[in-house]
Every structure is written in C-alpha cells, then in structure tokens.
Tab-separated table of N, CA, C and O and ligand atoms in Angstrom:
chain	number	residue	atom	x	y	z
P	379	UNK	N	44.324	-201.163	-68.996
P	379	UNK	CA	45.215	-200.022	-69.274
P	379	UNK	C	46.383	-200.497	-70.111
P	379	UNK	O	46.899	-201.581	-69.916
P	380	UNK	N	46.779	-199.671	-71.039
P	380	UNK	CA	47.909	-200.037	-71.867
P	380	UNK	C	49.151	-199.380	-71.306
P	380	UNK	O	49.407	-198.200	-71.530
P	381	UNK	N	49.912	-200.167	-70.573
P	381	UNK	CA	51.066	-199.629	-69.864
P	381	UNK	C	52.100	-198.985	-70.783
P	381	UNK	O	52.729	-198.012	-70.419
P	382	UNK	N	52.242	-199.547	-71.990
P	382	UNK	CA	53.273	-199.014	-72.892
P	382	UNK	C	52.882	-197.632	-73.398
P	382	UNK	O	53.721	-196.728	-73.466
P	383	UNK	N	51.619	-197.471	-73.742
P	383	UNK	CA	51.134	-196.167	-74.203
P	383	UNK	C	51.225	-195.164	-73.057
P	383	UNK	O	51.578	-194.000	-73.248
P	384	UNK	N	50.914	-195.655	-71.874
P	384	UNK	CA	50.964	-194.814	-70.684
P	384	UNK	C	52.402	-194.354	-70.432
P	384	UNK	O	52.665	-193.176	-70.174
P	385	UNK	N	53.333	-195.291	-70.551
P	385	UNK	CA	54.750	-194.976	-70.339
P	385	UNK	C	55.205	-193.904	-71.327
P	385	UNK	O	55.922	-192.967	-70.971
P	386	UNK	N	54.742	-194.025	-72.561
P	386	UNK	CA	55.101	-193.055	-73.586
P	386	UNK	C	54.601	-191.666	-73.193
P	386	UNK	O	55.316	-190.678	-73.325
P	387	UNK	N	53.377	-191.611	-72.714
P	387	UNK	CA	52.783	-190.356	-72.284
P	387	UNK	C	53.527	-189.747	-71.103
P	387	UNK	O	53.785	-188.547	-71.071
P	388	UNK	N	53.883	-190.611	-70.154
P	388	UNK	CA	54.603	-190.146	-68.961
P	388	UNK	C	55.960	-189.576	-69.364
P	388	UNK	O	56.354	-188.506	-68.927
P	389	UNK	N	56.661	-190.307	-70.247
P	389	UNK	CA	57.984	-189.851	-70.673
P	389	UNK	C	57.892	-188.529	-71.425
P	389	UNK	O	58.714	-187.637	-71.235
P	390	UNK	N	56.862	-188.389	-72.258
P	390	UNK	CA	56.683	-187.148	-73.021
P	390	UNK	C	56.436	-185.973	-72.081
P	390	UNK	O	57.049	-184.910	-72.235
P	391	UNK	N	55.580	-186.157	-71.075
P	391	UNK	CA	55.322	-185.049	-70.147
P	391	UNK	C	56.532	-184.766	-69.283
P	391	UNK	O	56.830	-183.611	-68.991
P	392	UNK	N	57.223	-185.826	-68.861
P	392	UNK	CA	58.412	-185.639	-68.024
P	392	UNK	C	59.456	-184.835	-68.795
P	392	UNK	O	60.101	-183.938	-68.243
P	393	UNK	N	59.589	-185.142	-70.067
P	393	UNK	CA	60.551	-184.451	-70.927
P	393	UNK	C	60.189	-182.968	-71.039
P	393	UNK	O	61.033	-182.095	-70.928
P	394	UNK	N	58.908	-182.720	-71.245
P	394	UNK	CA	58.420	-181.338	-71.355
P	394	UNK	C	58.707	-180.532	-70.097
P	394	UNK	O	59.188	-179.405	-70.166
P	395	UNK	N	58.391	-181.143	-68.952
P	395	UNK	CA	58.605	-180.456	-67.676
P	395	UNK	C	60.094	-180.198	-67.474
P	395	UNK	O	60.507	-179.108	-67.108
P	396	UNK	N	60.901	-181.214	-67.763
P	396	UNK	CA	62.345	-181.094	-67.588
P	396	UNK	C	62.907	-179.960	-68.438
P	396	UNK	O	63.765	-179.191	-67.985
P	397	UNK	N	62.386	-179.816	-69.648
P	397	UNK	CA	62.861	-178.749	-70.529
P	397	UNK	C	62.437	-177.384	-70.015
P	397	UNK	O	63.192	-176.425	-70.032
P	398	UNK	N	61.207	-177.329	-69.526
P	398	UNK	CA	60.681	-176.091	-68.977
P	398	UNK	C	61.481	-175.647	-67.752
P	398	UNK	O	61.722	-174.476	-67.532
P	399	UNK	N	61.887	-176.616	-66.947
P	399	UNK	CA	62.639	-176.334	-65.723
P	399	UNK	C	64.139	-176.199	-66.002
P	399	UNK	O	64.931	-176.058	-65.087
P	400	UNK	N	64.509	-176.292	-67.250
P	400	UNK	CA	65.905	-176.222	-67.691
P	400	UNK	C	66.779	-177.262	-66.997
P	400	UNK	O	67.866	-176.951	-66.508
P	401	UNK	N	66.305	-178.464	-66.935
P	401	UNK	CA	67.091	-179.531	-66.336
P	401	UNK	C	68.039	-180.110	-67.390
P	401	UNK	O	67.675	-180.244	-68.551
P	402	UNK	N	69.233	-180.423	-66.910
P	402	UNK	CA	70.237	-180.999	-67.799
P	402	UNK	C	69.963	-182.491	-67.953
P	402	UNK	O	70.053	-183.051	-69.031
P	403	UNK	N	69.670	-183.101	-66.814
P	403	UNK	CA	69.244	-184.495	-66.858
P	403	UNK	C	68.298	-184.756	-65.690
P	403	UNK	O	68.374	-184.098	-64.661
P	404	UNK	N	67.441	-185.714	-65.884
P	404	UNK	CA	66.446	-186.036	-64.869
P	404	UNK	C	66.954	-187.223	-64.056
P	404	UNK	O	67.441	-188.206	-64.603
P	405	UNK	N	66.861	-187.065	-62.715
P	405	UNK	CA	67.336	-188.133	-61.832
P	405	UNK	C	66.207	-189.049	-61.395
P	405	UNK	O	66.372	-190.240	-61.257
P	406	UNK	N	65.093	-188.416	-61.088
P	406	UNK	CA	64.007	-189.197	-60.522
P	406	UNK	C	62.647	-188.646	-60.945
P	406	UNK	O	62.429	-187.448	-60.951
P	407	UNK	N	61.775	-189.548	-61.305
P	407	UNK	CA	60.423	-189.160	-61.692
P	407	UNK	C	59.458	-189.912	-60.776
P	407	UNK	O	59.540	-191.131	-60.659
P	408	UNK	N	58.599	-189.167	-60.089
P	408	UNK	CA	57.622	-189.815	-59.222
P	408	UNK	C	56.259	-189.796	-59.900
P	408	UNK	O	55.786	-188.751	-60.333
P	409	UNK	N	55.689	-190.955	-59.997
P	409	UNK	CA	54.410	-191.122	-60.685
P	409	UNK	C	53.378	-191.623	-59.684
P	409	UNK	O	53.656	-192.532	-58.899
P	410	UNK	N	52.225	-191.023	-59.707
P	410	UNK	CA	51.129	-191.485	-58.852
P	410	UNK	C	50.099	-192.190	-59.709
P	410	UNK	O	49.703	-191.685	-60.755
P	411	UNK	N	49.690	-193.332	-59.258
P	411	UNK	CA	48.689	-194.094	-59.980
P	411	UNK	C	47.473	-194.246	-59.077
P	411	UNK	O	47.581	-194.732	-57.955
P	412	UNK	N	46.344	-193.785	-59.530
P	412	UNK	CA	45.114	-193.899	-58.759
P	412	UNK	C	44.792	-195.352	-58.484
P	412	UNK	O	45.002	-196.221	-59.331
P	413	UNK	N	44.309	-195.593	-57.273
P	413	UNK	CA	43.991	-196.936	-56.816
P	413	UNK	C	43.069	-197.694	-57.767
P	413	UNK	O	43.192	-198.884	-57.956
P	414	UNK	N	42.115	-196.965	-58.319
P	414	UNK	CA	41.148	-197.623	-59.195
P	414	UNK	C	41.588	-197.613	-60.654
P	414	UNK	O	40.858	-198.006	-61.539
P	415	UNK	N	42.793	-197.157	-60.888
P	415	UNK	CA	43.322	-197.154	-62.238
P	415	UNK	C	43.918	-198.524	-62.505
P	415	UNK	O	44.639	-199.047	-61.658
P	416	UNK	N	43.606	-199.093	-63.631
P	416	UNK	CA	44.064	-200.457	-63.883
P	416	UNK	C	45.455	-200.457	-64.499
P	416	UNK	O	45.609	-200.612	-65.690
P	417	UNK	N	46.456	-200.260	-63.656
P	417	UNK	CA	47.822	-200.210	-64.153
P	417	UNK	C	48.653	-201.261	-63.440
P	417	UNK	O	48.613	-201.372	-62.220
P	418	UNK	N	49.386	-202.011	-64.218
P	418	UNK	CA	50.306	-202.987	-63.639
P	418	UNK	C	51.635	-202.274	-63.446
P	418	UNK	O	52.368	-202.045	-64.410
P	419	UNK	N	51.956	-201.931	-62.199
P	419	UNK	CA	53.174	-201.168	-61.924
P	419	UNK	C	54.448	-201.833	-62.476
P	419	UNK	O	55.276	-201.142	-63.066
P	420	UNK	N	54.615	-203.156	-62.325
P	420	UNK	CA	55.856	-203.761	-62.851
P	420	UNK	C	55.983	-203.617	-64.370
P	420	UNK	O	57.083	-203.399	-64.878
P	421	UNK	N	54.856	-203.719	-65.078
P	421	UNK	CA	54.892	-203.574	-66.540
P	421	UNK	C	55.195	-202.132	-66.901
P	421	UNK	O	56.001	-201.842	-67.789
P	422	UNK	N	54.562	-201.212	-66.180
P	422	UNK	CA	54.784	-199.795	-66.432
P	422	UNK	C	56.256	-199.444	-66.203
P	422	UNK	O	56.883	-198.778	-67.020
P	423	UNK	N	56.792	-199.954	-65.099
P	423	UNK	CA	58.195	-199.692	-64.776
P	423	UNK	C	59.120	-200.229	-65.868
P	423	UNK	O	60.052	-199.569	-66.297
P	424	UNK	N	58.811	-201.432	-66.324
P	424	UNK	CA	59.611	-202.055	-67.378
P	424	UNK	C	59.544	-201.228	-68.665
P	424	UNK	O	60.555	-200.951	-69.299
P	425	UNK	N	58.338	-200.804	-69.012
P	425	UNK	CA	58.134	-200.005	-70.225
P	425	UNK	C	58.907	-198.685	-70.135
P	425	UNK	O	59.552	-198.267	-71.104
P	426	UNK	N	58.862	-198.059	-68.960
P	426	UNK	CA	59.566	-196.783	-68.775
P	426	UNK	C	61.070	-196.972	-68.958
P	426	UNK	O	61.738	-196.175	-69.609
P	427	UNK	N	61.586	-198.062	-68.382
P	427	UNK	CA	63.020	-198.348	-68.479
P	427	UNK	C	63.446	-198.593	-69.918
P	427	UNK	O	64.521	-198.189	-70.344
P	428	UNK	N	62.585	-199.302	-70.644
P	428	UNK	CA	62.908	-199.633	-72.032
P	428	UNK	C	62.877	-198.406	-72.932
P	428	UNK	O	63.640	-198.316	-73.873
P	429	UNK	N	61.978	-197.484	-72.651
P	429	UNK	CA	61.742	-196.369	-73.570
P	429	UNK	C	62.437	-195.075	-73.199
P	429	UNK	O	62.453	-194.150	-73.986
P	430	UNK	N	62.970	-194.991	-71.995
P	430	UNK	CA	63.572	-193.721	-71.592
P	430	UNK	C	64.795	-193.410	-72.448
P	430	UNK	O	65.563	-194.303	-72.803
P	431	UNK	N	64.942	-192.145	-72.786
P	431	UNK	CA	66.107	-191.753	-73.572
P	431	UNK	C	66.400	-190.273	-73.358
P	431	UNK	O	65.713	-189.591	-72.604
P	432	UNK	N	67.439	-189.797	-74.021
P	432	UNK	CA	67.809	-188.384	-73.951
P	432	UNK	C	67.967	-187.900	-72.525
P	432	UNK	O	68.696	-188.492	-71.719
P	433	UNK	N	67.250	-186.851	-72.222
P	433	UNK	CA	67.318	-186.192	-70.919
P	433	UNK	C	66.877	-187.131	-69.782
P	433	UNK	O	67.214	-186.942	-68.627
P	434	UNK	N	66.149	-188.169	-70.142
P	434	UNK	CA	65.579	-189.074	-69.141
P	434	UNK	C	66.355	-190.376	-68.970
P	434	UNK	O	65.974	-191.231	-68.179
P	435	UNK	N	67.441	-190.497	-69.712
P	435	UNK	CA	68.125	-191.793	-69.770
P	435	UNK	C	68.620	-192.285	-68.393
P	435	UNK	O	68.660	-193.483	-68.132
P	436	UNK	N	68.948	-191.332	-67.488
P	436	UNK	CA	69.439	-191.740	-66.158
P	436	UNK	C	68.342	-191.748	-65.103
P	436	UNK	O	68.611	-191.980	-63.920
P	437	UNK	N	67.156	-191.451	-65.509
P	437	UNK	CA	66.064	-191.300	-64.538
P	437	UNK	C	65.650	-192.611	-63.891
P	437	UNK	O	65.649	-193.669	-64.518
P	438	UNK	N	65.316	-192.481	-62.591
P	438	UNK	CA	64.729	-193.607	-61.871
P	438	UNK	C	63.251	-193.289	-61.746
P	438	UNK	O	62.871	-192.130	-61.604
P	439	UNK	N	62.441	-194.313	-61.760
P	439	UNK	CA	61.001	-194.071	-61.685
P	439	UNK	C	60.433	-194.642	-60.401
P	439	UNK	O	60.683	-195.783	-60.053
P	440	UNK	N	59.702	-193.793	-59.707
P	440	UNK	CA	59.008	-194.244	-58.495
P	440	UNK	C	57.532	-194.255	-58.832
P	440	UNK	O	56.986	-193.253	-59.282
P	441	UNK	N	56.930	-195.391	-58.641
P	441	UNK	CA	55.503	-195.499	-58.938
P	441	UNK	C	54.759	-195.685	-57.625
P	441	UNK	O	54.950	-196.676	-56.925
P	442	UNK	N	53.965	-194.687	-57.262
P	442	UNK	CA	53.235	-194.732	-56.004
P	442	UNK	C	51.739	-194.820	-56.256
P	442	UNK	O	51.238	-194.329	-57.260
P	443	UNK	N	51.079	-195.426	-55.315
P	443	UNK	CA	49.624	-195.546	-55.412
P	443	UNK	C	48.972	-194.322	-54.768
P	443	UNK	O	49.490	-193.788	-53.799
P	444	UNK	N	47.871	-193.921	-55.317
P	444	UNK	CA	47.106	-192.839	-54.701
P	444	UNK	C	45.760	-193.399	-54.286
P	444	UNK	O	45.159	-194.190	-55.004
P	445	UNK	N	45.324	-193.001	-53.110
P	445	UNK	CA	44.031	-193.468	-52.630
P	445	UNK	C	42.906	-192.859	-53.463
P	445	UNK	O	42.986	-191.722	-53.861
P	446	UNK	N	41.902	-193.644	-53.685
P	446	UNK	CA	40.766	-193.136	-54.442
P	446	UNK	C	39.645	-192.741	-53.489
P	446	UNK	O	39.316	-193.478	-52.565
P	447	UNK	N	39.081	-191.576	-53.725
P	447	UNK	CA	37.935	-191.133	-52.951
P	447	UNK	C	36.703	-191.229	-53.838
P	447	UNK	O	36.720	-190.801	-54.995
P	448	UNK	N	35.666	-191.809	-53.299
P	448	UNK	CA	34.437	-191.982	-54.063
P	448	UNK	C	33.371	-191.041	-53.509
P	448	UNK	O	33.360	-190.735	-52.323
P	449	UNK	N	32.494	-190.595	-54.394
P	449	UNK	CA	31.453	-189.691	-53.962
P	449	UNK	C	30.106	-190.177	-54.485
P	449	UNK	O	29.936	-190.403	-55.682
P	450	UNK	N	29.162	-190.340	-53.560
P	450	UNK	CA	27.832	-190.821	-53.922
P	450	UNK	C	27.081	-189.735	-54.675
P	450	UNK	O	27.065	-188.578	-54.261
P	451	UNK	N	26.452	-190.104	-55.783
P	451	UNK	CA	25.715	-189.116	-56.577
P	451	UNK	C	24.340	-188.835	-55.984
P	451	UNK	O	23.689	-187.868	-56.340
P	452	UNK	N	23.904	-189.713	-55.092
P	452	UNK	CA	22.574	-189.551	-54.518
P	452	UNK	C	22.623	-188.669	-53.262
P	452	UNK	O	21.961	-187.638	-53.188
P	453	UNK	N	23.441	-189.058	-52.279
P	453	UNK	CA	23.445	-188.306	-51.020
P	453	UNK	C	24.733	-187.513	-50.814
P	453	UNK	O	24.896	-186.855	-49.788
P	454	UNK	N	25.622	-187.572	-51.766
P	454	UNK	CA	26.868	-186.792	-51.745
P	454	UNK	C	27.856	-187.148	-50.632
P	454	UNK	O	28.746	-186.378	-50.327
P	455	UNK	N	27.659	-188.315	-50.031
P	455	UNK	CA	28.647	-188.798	-49.065
P	455	UNK	C	29.939	-189.121	-49.817
P	455	UNK	O	29.891	-189.644	-50.918
P	456	UNK	N	31.068	-188.786	-49.217
P	456	UNK	CA	32.333	-189.209	-49.825
P	456	UNK	C	32.999	-190.219	-48.899
P	456	UNK	O	32.878	-190.135	-47.685
P	457	UNK	N	33.646	-191.170	-49.477
P	457	UNK	CA	34.351	-192.172	-48.683
P	457	UNK	C	35.532	-192.675	-49.477
P	457	UNK	O	35.619	-192.452	-50.674
P	458	UNK	N	36.444	-193.333	-48.769
P	458	UNK	CA	37.633	-193.831	-49.443
P	458	UNK	C	37.479	-195.282	-49.831
P	458	UNK	O	36.998	-196.084	-49.049
P	459	UNK	N	37.901	-195.531	-51.032
P	459	UNK	CA	37.879	-196.901	-51.520
P	459	UNK	C	38.945	-197.681	-50.763
P	459	UNK	O	40.093	-197.259	-50.691
P	460	UNK	N	38.546	-198.755	-50.169
P	460	UNK	CA	39.485	-199.572	-49.416
P	460	UNK	C	39.438	-200.995	-49.959
P	460	UNK	O	38.484	-201.729	-49.722
P	461	UNK	N	40.486	-201.352	-50.678
P	461	UNK	CA	40.489	-202.666	-51.325
P	461	UNK	C	40.540	-203.796	-50.302
P	461	UNK	O	40.214	-204.932	-50.601
P	462	UNK	N	40.970	-203.480	-49.061
P	462	UNK	CA	41.047	-204.529	-48.046
P	462	UNK	C	39.664	-204.971	-47.581
P	462	UNK	O	39.490	-206.062	-47.066
P	463	UNK	N	38.704	-204.067	-47.746
P	463	UNK	CA	37.354	-204.390	-47.303
P	463	UNK	C	36.592	-205.253	-48.312
P	463	UNK	O	35.583	-205.835	-47.974
P	464	UNK	N	37.067	-205.282	-49.534
P	464	UNK	CA	36.426	-206.130	-50.528
P	464	UNK	C	37.164	-207.463	-50.557
P	464	UNK	O	38.368	-207.484	-50.406
P	465	UNK	N	36.434	-208.517	-50.732
P	465	UNK	CA	37.120	-209.807	-50.745
P	465	UNK	C	37.973	-209.927	-52.005
P	465	UNK	O	37.835	-209.167	-52.949
P	466	UNK	N	38.845	-210.903	-52.002
P	466	UNK	CA	39.848	-211.002	-53.048
P	466	UNK	C	39.256	-211.161	-54.459
P	466	UNK	O	39.695	-210.507	-55.392
P	467	UNK	N	38.268	-212.017	-54.579
P	467	UNK	CA	37.658	-212.256	-55.891
P	467	UNK	C	37.057	-210.970	-56.433
P	467	UNK	O	37.176	-210.657	-57.623
P	468	UNK	N	36.428	-210.205	-55.571
P	468	UNK	CA	35.838	-208.947	-55.986
P	468	UNK	C	36.923	-207.960	-56.406
P	468	UNK	O	36.810	-207.297	-57.425
P	469	UNK	N	37.966	-207.908	-55.603
P	469	UNK	CA	39.065	-207.005	-55.916
P	469	UNK	C	39.653	-207.332	-57.283
P	469	UNK	O	39.952	-206.444	-58.075
P	470	UNK	N	39.780	-208.622	-57.579
P	470	UNK	CA	40.284	-209.050	-58.881
P	470	UNK	C	39.359	-208.604	-59.994
P	470	UNK	O	39.800	-208.097	-61.013
P	471	UNK	N	38.071	-208.787	-59.768
P	471	UNK	CA	37.083	-208.408	-60.775
P	471	UNK	C	37.159	-206.913	-61.046
P	471	UNK	O	37.124	-206.470	-62.189
P	472	UNK	N	37.276	-206.143	-59.988
P	472	UNK	CA	37.362	-204.694	-60.126
P	472	UNK	C	38.636	-204.323	-60.862
P	472	UNK	O	38.663	-203.430	-61.694
P	473	UNK	N	39.672	-205.056	-60.534
P	473	UNK	CA	40.957	-204.779	-61.157
P	473	UNK	C	40.885	-204.934	-62.676
P	473	UNK	O	41.416	-204.132	-63.412
P	474	UNK	N	40.219	-205.986	-63.119
P	474	UNK	CA	40.181	-206.241	-64.560
P	474	UNK	C	39.137	-205.409	-65.292
P	474	UNK	O	39.366	-204.985	-66.413
P	475	UNK	N	38.013	-205.213	-64.674
P	475	UNK	CA	36.969	-204.409	-65.312
P	475	UNK	C	36.541	-203.308	-64.347
P	475	UNK	O	35.744	-203.547	-63.452
P	476	UNK	N	37.077	-202.103	-64.522
P	476	UNK	CA	36.753	-201.040	-63.567
P	476	UNK	C	35.260	-200.750	-63.445
P	476	UNK	O	34.794	-200.368	-62.384
P	477	UNK	N	34.510	-200.966	-64.524
P	477	UNK	CA	33.075	-200.700	-64.490
P	477	UNK	C	32.373	-201.599	-63.465
P	477	UNK	O	31.327	-201.268	-62.943
P	478	UNK	N	33.001	-202.741	-63.222
P	478	UNK	CA	32.444	-203.704	-62.279
P	478	UNK	C	32.376	-203.089	-60.885
P	478	UNK	O	31.543	-203.456	-60.066
P	479	UNK	N	33.240	-202.127	-60.635
P	479	UNK	CA	33.272	-201.467	-59.327
P	479	UNK	C	31.880	-201.006	-58.918
P	479	UNK	O	31.510	-201.086	-57.754
P	480	UNK	N	31.105	-200.564	-59.892
P	480	UNK	CA	29.760	-200.070	-59.583
P	480	UNK	C	28.809	-201.169	-59.100
P	480	UNK	O	27.811	-200.882	-58.466
P	481	UNK	N	29.138	-202.403	-59.439
P	481	UNK	CA	28.308	-203.500	-58.988
P	481	UNK	C	28.646	-203.872	-57.556
P	481	UNK	O	27.798	-204.274	-56.783
P	482	UNK	N	29.924	-203.726	-57.223
P	482	UNK	CA	30.382	-204.188	-55.919
P	482	UNK	C	30.441	-203.096	-54.859
P	482	UNK	O	30.254	-203.353	-53.689
P	483	UNK	N	30.762	-201.892	-55.283
P	483	UNK	CA	30.927	-200.828	-54.304
P	483	UNK	C	29.635	-200.037	-54.190
P	483	UNK	O	29.053	-199.626	-55.197
P	484	UNK	N	29.196	-199.873	-52.967
P	484	UNK	CA	27.968	-199.131	-52.729
P	484	UNK	C	28.224	-198.059	-51.683
P	484	UNK	O	29.108	-198.189	-50.846
P	485	UNK	N	27.428	-197.008	-51.738
P	485	UNK	CA	27.551	-195.919	-50.773
P	485	UNK	C	27.326	-196.456	-49.357
P	485	UNK	O	26.339	-197.146	-49.107
P	486	UNK	N	28.247	-196.148	-48.444
P	486	UNK	CA	28.105	-196.676	-47.077
P	486	UNK	C	26.909	-196.046	-46.338
P	486	UNK	O	26.449	-196.587	-45.335
P	487	UNK	N	26.407	-194.929	-46.847
P	487	UNK	CA	25.303	-194.271	-46.147
P	487	UNK	C	23.935	-194.679	-46.703
P	487	UNK	O	23.060	-195.099	-45.957
P	488	UNK	N	23.766	-194.560	-48.029
P	488	UNK	CA	22.433	-194.839	-48.575
P	488	UNK	C	22.388	-196.116	-49.409
P	488	UNK	O	21.328	-196.516	-49.868
P	489	UNK	N	23.543	-196.746	-49.634
P	489	UNK	CA	23.560	-198.005	-50.359
P	489	UNK	C	23.465	-197.875	-51.873
P	489	UNK	O	23.332	-198.863	-52.582
P	490	UNK	N	23.522	-196.646	-52.380
P	490	UNK	CA	23.424	-196.451	-53.821
P	490	UNK	C	24.719	-196.858	-54.526
P	490	UNK	O	25.814	-196.560	-54.047
P	491	UNK	N	24.603	-197.567	-55.661
P	491	UNK	CA	25.815	-197.922	-56.411
P	491	UNK	C	26.210	-196.805	-57.384
P	491	UNK	O	27.140	-196.952	-58.167
P	492	UNK	N	25.485	-195.697	-57.325
P	492	UNK	CA	25.740	-194.605	-58.265
P	492	UNK	C	26.714	-193.606	-57.638
P	492	UNK	O	26.338	-192.742	-56.863
P	493	UNK	N	27.994	-193.795	-57.987
P	493	UNK	CA	29.002	-192.904	-57.406
P	493	UNK	C	29.989	-192.483	-58.474
P	493	UNK	O	30.030	-193.038	-59.563
P	494	UNK	N	30.752	-191.478	-58.157
P	494	UNK	CA	31.811	-191.088	-59.069
P	494	UNK	C	33.130	-191.133	-58.319
P	494	UNK	O	33.149	-191.136	-57.084
P	495	UNK	N	34.219	-191.173	-59.079
P	495	UNK	CA	35.524	-191.165	-58.442
P	495	UNK	C	35.915	-189.701	-58.275
P	495	UNK	O	36.130	-188.986	-59.248
P	496	UNK	N	35.919	-189.242	-57.024
P	496	UNK	CA	36.144	-187.826	-56.750
P	496	UNK	C	37.620	-187.459	-56.822
P	496	UNK	O	37.998	-186.388	-57.269
P	497	UNK	N	38.473	-188.358	-56.375
P	497	UNK	CA	39.910	-188.109	-56.488
P	497	UNK	C	40.624	-189.442	-56.579
P	497	UNK	O	40.054	-190.479	-56.288
P	498	UNK	N	41.873	-189.378	-56.963
P	498	UNK	CA	42.639	-190.608	-57.082
P	498	UNK	C	42.313	-191.341	-58.358
P	498	UNK	O	42.362	-192.562	-58.434
P	499	UNK	N	41.955	-190.562	-59.377
P	499	UNK	CA	41.657	-191.165	-60.658
P	499	UNK	C	42.817	-190.873	-61.608
P	499	UNK	O	43.396	-189.797	-61.561
P	500	UNK	N	43.109	-191.810	-62.465
P	500	UNK	CA	44.129	-191.559	-63.469
P	500	UNK	C	45.554	-191.720	-62.977
P	500	UNK	O	45.811	-192.271	-61.906
P	501	UNK	N	46.434	-191.224	-63.795
P	501	UNK	CA	47.861	-191.356	-63.535
P	501	UNK	C	48.460	-189.971	-63.719
P	501	UNK	O	48.124	-189.280	-64.664
P	502	UNK	N	49.284	-189.542	-62.816
P	502	UNK	CA	49.879	-188.227	-62.983
P	502	UNK	C	51.306	-188.181	-62.477
P	502	UNK	O	51.740	-189.027	-61.697
P	503	UNK	N	52.018	-187.175	-62.925
P	503	UNK	CA	53.395	-186.975	-62.514
P	503	UNK	C	53.372	-186.151	-61.248
P	503	UNK	O	52.791	-185.085	-61.222
P	504	UNK	N	53.983	-186.658	-60.216
P	504	UNK	CA	53.950	-185.913	-58.968
P	504	UNK	C	55.188	-185.059	-58.790
P	504	UNK	O	55.122	-183.955	-58.301
P	505	UNK	N	56.321	-185.599	-59.212
P	505	UNK	CA	57.556	-184.877	-58.959
P	505	UNK	C	58.627	-185.283	-59.956
P	505	UNK	O	58.669	-186.429	-60.396
P	506	UNK	N	59.460	-184.303	-60.276
P	506	UNK	CA	60.606	-184.588	-61.137
P	506	UNK	C	61.830	-183.958	-60.512
P	506	UNK	O	61.822	-182.778	-60.184
P	507	UNK	N	62.837	-184.778	-60.293
P	507	UNK	CA	64.078	-184.240	-59.742
P	507	UNK	C	65.167	-184.382	-60.800
P	507	UNK	O	65.244	-185.404	-61.476
P	508	UNK	N	65.995	-183.347	-60.895
P	508	UNK	CA	67.044	-183.433	-61.887
P	508	UNK	C	68.156	-182.449	-61.617
P	508	UNK	O	68.157	-181.755	-60.608
P	509	UNK	N	69.078	-182.428	-62.545
P	509	UNK	CA	70.232	-181.537	-62.436
P	509	UNK	C	70.006	-180.340	-63.350
P	509	UNK	O	69.714	-180.510	-64.529
P	510	UNK	N	70.101	-179.160	-62.777
P	510	UNK	CA	69.899	-177.932	-63.559
P	510	UNK	C	71.096	-177.614	-64.423
P	510	UNK	O	72.230	-177.911	-64.068
P	511	UNK	N	70.816	-176.996	-65.528
P	511	UNK	CA	71.879	-176.547	-66.419
P	511	UNK	C	72.582	-175.359	-65.751
P	511	UNK	O	71.918	-174.516	-65.177
P	512	UNK	N	73.897	-175.360	-65.834
P	512	UNK	CA	74.661	-174.258	-65.212
P	512	UNK	C	74.325	-172.934	-65.857
P	512	UNK	O	74.256	-172.836	-67.067
S	768	ZN	ZN1	24.696	-192.232	-50.783
C-alpha cells in the first residue's frame, strides 16, 4: 500500500466532508484500516501530519484497525480473520503479499482456500469532529 497516496485520498475526502458539514476547522479524523489492508499506520500518520493543511491543519488523526470477516465461496461459512492464530512468519508473509493469504487461510468448515473478504476491507473515514461555522 502506498501510504502517501492513501493519506492524500483521506485528506481530500476529509476536506470534502468538512465542507459539506460546514466545519470551520477539523479537530479529529478517525480512520479505520481493514486488518487485511497492507497499511503501515506510523507511515500513514506521518504522511497525514506532513500533508494536512487548510481546514485540516489542526486535525488529529486516529487510526484504528477493523476486523476482517472472510467468507468461503464454497460453503458460504463466514469467519473472522485472526492474526493471532497464524504463526508469525505467516502473518508477515500475509502482511507483505495479501494474495498469499489465500495460501495460508482456509475455510474452517470445508478447508477451501477460496474465500472473499466480506468486511473489513480497505480504508475508510469513520468520523470527523470539528468546529462548526457560526
Ligand atoms: Zn467452506
């Protein structure tokens, strides 16, 4: 994941929302990052701090993780991805190459590696707090 491009996107959407909500300045932006999304939170935070301006210049950024739910394409079982259950080397591999997840993660019911990420995918803005224009 390219954290800098991501930060740019987050700031652009935050700005749009803030304008729509008629905020004078934004105090806090809460960002959710899907568990299986390959984002380095410290880099993202740094990028956001470096690039924030205008209405967002005083904003603090909270970066939270979102749990990922996986859904088997064969038997339709859904389960939650739990990184604690995978050993460290595997977790690292998944972290660097998300496609690798399909090699390591299998459906707990039928054992199929054919699954999709049902929720907790991507990066999204969860909340924006700010000061309204009088
Ligand atoms: Zn299954």
